[in-house]
Amino acid sequence: MIDGLLRIPLRRLEDERGWFAEIRRESALPRRTAQTNVSFSRQGVIRGLHYHERGQDDLFVCLQGTARVVVLDRGSGEAFTEDIGDENPVALYIPGRHAHGFEALTDLLFVYHVTEEYDAADPDEHEIAWDDPRIKHLWSTTSPILSERDLAAS
């Protein structure tokens, strides 16, 4: 596994009302989180890859649907991928020095707990193209829906 990457199985407690799950426990993480973000993505979207030079780490959780998370160790070139969400309730803690992103395999709700607050005036986000040869084969699609920023990185 990639250095510093943590895979945290989530336990869902289900009954006739639905389910409940704890998705973050600070004492189990290497660093405290400072901000939580949620996004909705339509099936076929790829968000990323990006990395943080100043050290922001991310805890990824797919709340509904299924996401394919891809992580690239920029130093070794080692890649990691896992589908998380409805069928595989897992949180992934990703040190920000590694490039990371995800693909929406279904419409989904995705949460990012991050260790640094976002600063729009000085964002610490650096891109690697989604179709970089080291990870291109890990996505399920060859024609994703991309943001202008992610498209520009290609």
PDB file of C-alpha atoms in Angstrom, residues 49-121:
ATOM      1  CA  LEU A  49      -6.024  14.304  -9.801  1.00  0.00           C
ATOM      2  CA  HIS A  50      -4.491  16.933  -7.567  1.00  0.00           C
ATOM      3  CA  TYR A  51      -2.006  17.100  -4.711  1.00  0.00           C
ATOM      4  CA  HIS A  52      -1.055  19.544  -1.951  1.00  0.00           C
ATOM      5  CA  GLU A  53       2.516  20.770  -1.502  1.00  0.00           C
ATOM      6  CA  ARG A  54       1.851  22.396   1.878  1.00  0.00           C
ATOM      7  CA  GLY A  55       0.629  19.161   3.377  1.00  0.00           C
ATOM      8  CA  GLN A  56      -3.172  19.108   3.390  1.00  0.00           C
ATOM      9  CA  ASP A  57      -4.357  15.546   3.936  1.00  0.00           C
ATOM     10  CA  ASP A  58      -7.826  14.339   2.920  1.00  0.00           C
ATOM     11  CA  LEU A  59     -10.213  11.781   4.386  1.00  0.00           C
ATOM     12  CA  PHE A  60     -12.493  10.579   1.561  1.00  0.00           C
ATOM     13  CA  VAL A  61     -15.921   9.083   2.291  1.00  0.00           C
ATOM     14  CA  CYS A  62     -18.595   8.230  -0.274  1.00  0.00           C
ATOM     15  CA  LEU A  63     -21.931   8.723   1.497  1.00  0.00           C
ATOM     16  CA  GLN A  64     -24.209   7.488  -1.286  1.00  0.00           C
ATOM     17  CA  GLY A  65     -23.406   5.770  -4.567  1.00  0.00           C
ATOM     18  CA  THR A  66     -20.029   4.402  -5.591  1.00  0.00           C
ATOM     19  CA  ALA A  67     -16.753   6.234  -6.221  1.00  0.00           C
ATOM     20  CA  ARG A  68     -13.500   4.890  -7.616  1.00  0.00           C
ATOM     21  CA  VAL A  69     -10.684   6.563  -5.681  1.00  0.00           C
ATOM     22  CA  VAL A  70      -7.288   6.743  -7.386  1.00  0.00           C
ATOM     23  CA  VAL A  71      -4.089   7.680  -5.530  1.00  0.00           C
ATOM     24  CA  LEU A  72      -0.661   8.133  -7.114  1.00  0.00           C
ATOM     25  CA  ASP A  73       2.533   8.228  -5.059  1.00  0.00           C
ATOM     26  CA  ARG A  74       4.361  10.936  -7.005  1.00  0.00           C
ATOM     27  CA  GLY A  75       7.724   9.760  -5.698  1.00  0.00           C
ATOM     28  CA  SER A  76       7.585   6.033  -6.405  1.00  0.00           C
ATOM     29  CA  GLY A  77       4.970   6.030  -9.181  1.00  0.00           C
ATOM     30  CA  GLU A  78       2.977   3.395  -7.237  1.00  0.00           C
ATOM     31  CA  ALA A  79      -0.782   3.663  -7.758  1.00  0.00           C
ATOM     32  CA  PHE A  80      -3.710   2.600  -5.582  1.00  0.00           C
ATOM     33  CA  THR A  81      -7.384   2.341  -6.407  1.00  0.00           C
ATOM     34  CA  GLU A  82     -10.490   1.217  -4.557  1.00  0.00           C
ATOM     35  CA  ASP A  83     -14.208   1.511  -5.199  1.00  0.00           C
ATOM     36  CA  ILE A  84     -15.888   2.870  -2.050  1.00  0.00           C
ATOM     37  CA  GLY A  85     -19.469   3.655  -1.120  1.00  0.00           C
ATOM     38  CA  ASP A  86     -22.700   1.676  -0.998  1.00  0.00           C
ATOM     39  CA  GLU A  87     -21.205  -1.813  -1.486  1.00  0.00           C
ATOM     40  CA  ASN A  88     -17.875  -1.059   0.215  1.00  0.00           C
ATOM     41  CA  PRO A  89     -18.275   1.398   3.118  1.00  0.00           C
ATOM     42  CA  VAL A  90     -14.655   2.489   3.605  1.00  0.00           C
ATOM     43  CA  ALA A  91     -12.980   5.818   4.370  1.00  0.00           C
ATOM     44  CA  LEU A  92      -9.577   6.541   2.815  1.00  0.00           C
ATOM     45  CA  TYR A  93      -7.087   8.852   4.518  1.00  0.00           C
ATOM     46  CA  ILE A  94      -4.749  10.235   1.861  1.00  0.00           C
ATOM     47  CA  PRO A  95      -1.607  12.222   2.659  1.00  0.00           C
ATOM     48  CA  GLY A  96      -1.799  15.293   0.437  1.00  0.00           C
ATOM     49  CA  ARG A  97       1.660  14.782  -1.072  1.00  0.00           C
ATOM     50  CA  HIS A  98       0.118  11.955  -3.102  1.00  0.00           C
ATOM     51  CA  ALA A  99      -1.982  12.867  -6.150  1.00  0.00           C
ATOM     52  CA  HIS A 100      -5.582  11.834  -5.557  1.00  0.00           C
ATOM     53  CA  GLY A 101      -8.988  12.008  -7.162  1.00  0.00           C
ATOM     54  CA  PHE A 102     -12.118  10.000  -7.793  1.00  0.00           C
ATOM     55  CA  GLU A 103     -14.522   8.895 -10.490  1.00  0.00           C
ATOM     56  CA  ALA A 104     -18.283   8.782  -9.954  1.00  0.00           C
ATOM     57  CA  LEU A 105     -19.244   5.243 -10.961  1.00  0.00           C
ATOM     58  CA  THR A 106     -22.836   6.212 -10.080  1.00  0.00           C
ATOM     59  CA  ASP A 107     -24.426   9.515  -9.116  1.00  0.00           C
ATOM     60  CA  LEU A 108     -22.965  10.078  -5.659  1.00  0.00           C
ATOM     61  CA  LEU A 109     -22.544  12.182  -2.546  1.00  0.00           C
ATOM     62  CA  PHE A 110     -18.916  12.490  -1.477  1.00  0.00           C
ATOM     63  CA  VAL A 111     -17.376  13.978   1.672  1.00  0.00           C
ATOM     64  CA  TYR A 112     -13.840  15.320   2.040  1.00  0.00           C
ATOM     65  CA  HIS A 113     -12.578  15.962   5.567  1.00  0.00           C
ATOM     66  CA  VAL A 114      -9.386  18.004   5.146  1.00  0.00           C
ATOM     67  CA  THR A 115      -6.594  18.971   7.519  1.00  0.00           C
ATOM     68  CA  GLU A 116      -6.258  22.562   6.234  1.00  0.00           C
ATOM     69  CA  GLU A 117      -8.882  25.208   5.564  1.00  0.00           C
ATOM     70  CA  TYR A 118      -9.198  26.154   1.897  1.00  0.00           C
ATOM     71  CA  ASP A 119      -7.715  29.541   0.986  1.00  0.00           C
ATOM     72  CA  ALA A 120      -9.147  30.756  -2.344  1.00  0.00           C
ATOM     73  CA  ALA A 121      -6.496  33.501  -2.493  1.00  0.00           C
TER      74      ALA A 121
END
